[in-house]
Coordinates of C-alpha atoms in Angstrom, one line a residue:
M1 CA 100.4 118.5 75.5
N2 CA 98.5 115.3 76.2
K3 CA 97.9 113.7 79.5
A4 CA 100.4 110.9 80.6
Y5 CA 99.8 107.6 78.7
S6 CA 97.3 108.9 76.2
S7 CA 99.4 108.8 73.0
L8 CA 101.8 106.2 74.5
A9 CA 99.0 103.7 75.3
D10 CA 99.1 101.8 72.0
W11 CA 102.9 101.6 71.9
F12 CA 103.8 101.1 75.6
E13 CA 104.3 97.3 75.7
Y14 CA 105.9 97.3 72.3
L15 CA 108.4 99.9 73.3
N16 CA 109.1 98.2 76.6
A17 CA 109.3 94.7 75.3
D18 CA 112.9 94.4 76.5
C19 CA 111.8 94.4 80.1
D20 CA 110.4 90.9 79.5
Y21 CA 106.9 90.9 81.0
E22 CA 106.7 87.2 81.0
Q23 CA 109.8 86.8 83.3
W24 CA 108.7 89.7 85.4
S25 CA 105.2 88.1 85.9
Q26 CA 106.8 84.8 86.8
Y27 CA 109.0 86.5 89.4
L28 CA 105.8 88.1 91.0
Y29 CA 104.0 84.8 90.8
G30 CA 106.9 83.0 92.5
R31 CA 106.8 85.5 95.3
L32 CA 103.0 85.0 95.8
R33 CA 103.4 81.3 95.9
G34 CA 106.2 81.7 98.4
L35 CA 103.6 83.5 100.6
G36 CA 101.1 80.7 100.1
I37 CA 98.8 82.5 97.8
E38 CA 98.3 80.2 94.8
G39 CA 94.8 81.2 93.8
G40 CA 92.0 83.6 94.6
R41 CA 91.3 87.2 93.9
G42 CA 93.8 89.9 92.9
A43 CA 93.9 93.5 92.0
E44 CA 96.5 95.6 90.2
L45 CA 96.8 99.3 90.8
G46 CA 98.2 101.3 87.9
C47 CA 97.7 98.3 85.5
G48 CA 98.4 100.3 82.4
S49 CA 97.7 98.2 79.3
G50 CA 97.3 95.2 81.5
A51 CA 100.4 93.0 81.0
F52 CA 100.5 91.8 84.6
T53 CA 96.7 91.7 85.0
R54 CA 96.5 89.4 82.0
A55 CA 99.4 87.2 83.1
F56 CA 97.8 86.5 86.5
A57 CA 94.3 85.9 84.9
R58 CA 96.0 83.3 82.6
L59 CA 97.5 81.8 85.8
G60 CA 94.0 81.2 87.2
Y61 CA 93.6 84.2 89.5
D62 CA 90.4 86.4 89.4
M63 CA 91.8 89.7 88.4
T64 CA 90.7 93.4 88.4
G65 CA 93.0 96.0 87.0
F66 CA 92.7 99.7 87.8
D67 CA 94.2 102.7 86.0
V68 CA 93.7 106.5 85.6
S69 CA 94.3 106.6 81.8
P70 CA 91.2 105.8 79.7
A71 CA 93.6 105.1 76.7
M72 CA 95.6 102.6 78.6
L73 CA 92.4 100.9 79.8
A74 CA 91.1 100.7 76.2
R75 CA 94.3 99.1 75.1
A76 CA 94.1 96.7 78.1
E77 CA 90.6 95.6 77.0
Q78 CA 91.8 95.1 73.5
L79 CA 94.7 93.0 74.6
S80 CA 92.6 91.0 77.0
R81 CA 89.9 89.7 74.7
G82 CA 89.0 86.1 75.4
I83 CA 90.8 85.9 78.8
P84 CA 88.3 84.8 81.5
H85 CA 88.1 86.1 85.1
L86 CA 89.4 89.5 84.2
R87 CA 88.0 93.1 84.3
Y88 CA 89.2 96.7 84.4
G89 CA 88.2 99.8 86.1
L90 CA 89.0 103.6 85.7
A91 CA 90.4 104.6 89.1
D92 CA 93.3 106.2 90.8
A93 CA 95.4 103.9 93.0
R94 CA 94.5 106.1 96.0
T95 CA 90.8 105.6 95.5
A96 CA 90.2 102.3 93.7
R97 CA 87.5 100.1 95.2
L98 CA 87.2 96.4 94.7
P99 CA 83.6 95.4 94.5
G100 CA 82.4 92.1 96.0
G101 CA 84.8 91.6 98.8
K102 CA 88.5 91.8 99.7
A103 CA 91.5 90.6 97.6
D104 CA 94.0 88.0 98.4
F105 CA 96.7 90.2 96.9
V106 CA 97.3 93.6 95.4
L107 CA 100.0 94.4 92.9
C108 CA 101.3 97.9 92.3
V109 CA 104.4 97.5 90.0
N110 CA 106.2 99.0 87.1
D111 CA 106.6 102.6 88.5
C112 CA 103.0 103.3 89.5
L113 CA 104.2 104.5 92.9
N114 CA 106.6 106.8 91.3
Y115 CA 103.6 108.9 90.2
I116 CA 102.5 109.3 93.8
P117 CA 104.1 112.1 95.9
P118 CA 106.0 110.8 99.0
A119 CA 103.6 112.6 101.4
E120 CA 100.6 110.6 100.0
I121 CA 102.2 107.2 100.3
P122 CA 101.2 106.4 103.9
A123 CA 97.5 107.0 103.1
L124 CA 97.8 104.9 99.9
F125 CA 99.2 102.0 101.9
R126 CA 96.4 102.2 104.4
H127 CA 94.0 102.2 101.5
V128 CA 95.6 99.1 100.1
G129 CA 95.4 97.5 103.5
G130 CA 91.6 98.1 103.5
M131 CA 91.4 96.2 100.1
L132 CA 93.1 93.1 101.4
K133 CA 92.1 90.1 103.5
K134 CA 94.1 89.5 106.7
G135 CA 97.4 87.8 105.5
G136 CA 96.8 89.1 102.0
A137 CA 99.9 90.1 100.0
F138 CA 101.0 93.5 98.8
L139 CA 103.6 93.4 96.1
F140 CA 104.9 96.8 95.0
D141 CA 108.0 98.4 93.4
V142 CA 109.5 101.7 92.4
S143 CA 112.2 102.9 90.0
S144 CA 115.0 103.5 92.6
A145 CA 116.3 106.8 93.8
Y146 CA 119.6 105.9 92.1
K147 CA 117.9 105.3 88.8
L148 CA 115.9 108.6 88.8
R149 CA 118.8 110.7 90.1
R150 CA 121.7 109.2 88.3
V151 CA 120.4 107.4 85.2
I152 CA 117.1 109.1 84.1
G153 CA 117.3 112.6 85.6
G154 CA 119.0 115.2 83.5
N155 CA 119.4 112.9 80.5
V156 CA 117.8 112.6 77.1
F157 CA 116.9 109.3 75.4
C158 CA 115.6 108.6 71.9
E159 CA 114.9 105.7 69.5
D160 CA 114.0 105.6 65.9
R161 CA 112.0 102.6 64.6
D162 CA 110.4 102.1 61.2
E163 CA 106.8 102.7 62.5
V164 CA 107.5 104.9 65.5
A165 CA 110.2 107.2 66.9
W166 CA 110.3 108.8 70.4
M167 CA 112.4 111.3 72.4
W168 CA 112.4 111.5 76.2
F169 CA 113.6 114.6 78.0
N170 CA 114.2 114.5 81.7
K171 CA 114.7 117.3 84.2
L172 CA 115.9 116.3 87.7
E173 CA 114.3 118.4 90.5
K174 CA 115.0 118.0 94.2
D175 CA 112.3 115.3 94.8
R176 CA 111.2 114.3 91.3
V177 CA 111.9 114.1 87.7
E178 CA 109.9 116.0 85.1
M179 CA 109.6 114.1 81.9
D180 CA 108.6 115.3 78.5
I181 CA 108.0 112.6 75.8
T182 CA 107.5 113.2 72.1
L183 CA 106.2 110.4 69.9
F184 CA 106.2 110.3 66.2
V185 CA 103.9 107.5 64.7
R186 CA 103.9 106.6 61.0
G187 CA 100.4 106.6 59.4
E188 CA 99.2 104.5 56.5
D189 CA 100.2 107.2 54.1
G190 CA 103.8 107.1 55.3
R191 CA 103.6 110.5 57.0
F192 CA 104.4 110.8 60.8
S193 CA 102.0 112.3 63.4
R194 CA 103.4 114.0 66.5
S195 CA 102.1 113.9 70.0
D196 CA 103.6 115.2 73.3
E197 CA 103.2 114.0 76.9
H198 CA 104.3 115.3 80.2
H199 CA 105.1 112.9 83.2
T200 CA 106.2 113.6 86.8
Q201 CA 107.9 110.8 88.6
Y202 CA 108.7 111.2 92.3
I203 CA 111.8 109.9 94.0
H204 CA 111.2 107.5 96.8
E205 CA 113.8 106.2 99.3
A206 CA 113.5 102.5 100.0
E207 CA 113.8 103.1 103.8
A208 CA 110.9 105.5 103.8
L209 CA 108.7 103.1 101.8
S210 CA 109.6 100.3 104.2
A211 CA 108.6 102.4 107.2
A212 CA 105.4 103.5 105.6
A213 CA 104.4 99.9 104.8
E214 CA 105.1 98.7 108.3
G215 CA 103.2 101.8 109.7
A216 CA 100.2 100.9 107.6
G217 CA 100.0 97.4 109.1
F218 CA 102.1 95.4 106.8
C219 CA 104.7 92.8 107.5
L220 CA 107.7 93.3 105.3
H221 CA 109.2 90.0 104.0
A222 CA 111.7 91.2 101.5
V223 CA 113.2 94.3 99.8
E224 CA 115.0 93.4 96.7
G225 CA 116.1 94.5 93.2
A226 CA 114.7 93.6 89.9
L227 CA 113.5 90.0 89.6
G228 CA 114.8 89.5 93.2
S229 CA 118.4 90.5 92.4
A230 CA 120.6 91.5 95.4
E231 CA 122.9 93.5 93.1
D232 CA 120.4 95.5 90.9
K233 CA 120.2 99.2 91.7
M234 CA 117.5 100.2 89.2
R235 CA 114.3 98.9 90.8
V236 CA 113.3 98.1 94.4
N237 CA 110.7 95.4 95.0
F238 CA 108.8 95.1 98.3
I239 CA 107.1 91.9 99.3
C240 CA 104.5 92.4 102.2
T241 CA 101.6 90.8 103.9
K242 CA 98.7 92.4 105.8
R243 CA 99.0 91.6 109.6

């Protein structure tokens, strides 16, 4: 059994292309602009293969992406070649340090917080506050409690493509979903190699996250669904600034 996002790293953005990273990045960019942050320095916690870090670097921000997966960071470096004002660091969201001063904004999106136990969220939010300038923005999200309990938990998903196939088994526990992912990748000789990963995603209630953010010194401007939707129940976005 491999560590989370070791075998998946090379395939993550490809397999998740339907989430539309460009539109998602534009949504986040619009929320930053709405807070008056149209340039400066940003950090992304749990950046994965760097889709959002790259997008904001292309928009002119000076970006640093952090992740705990060496394989994901290697893929991020590969996909970021030639993009200026962009760097990556191996670090957990709870301990990442931004060298050279504080940030104008911090992103923590696409389920990063779902990998953090609820008891550790207040300390994480205080840590993020220490990374930010006064008035700096903190944009974060989670897969909702509804999604993990009613859609993901207890279900199995699979897909078979020409070059890669995967199976995703999910066991719902009281406060989390235990996920086992099997990946089959076609080699140059036509044979498939198998790899297995285990993930744990924790269930977070929106009210508890809002209270933790405010308790850590953030002003909460909005709590909304995917891309700002008022009807979406699958993802919860939080738009905050440091007091």
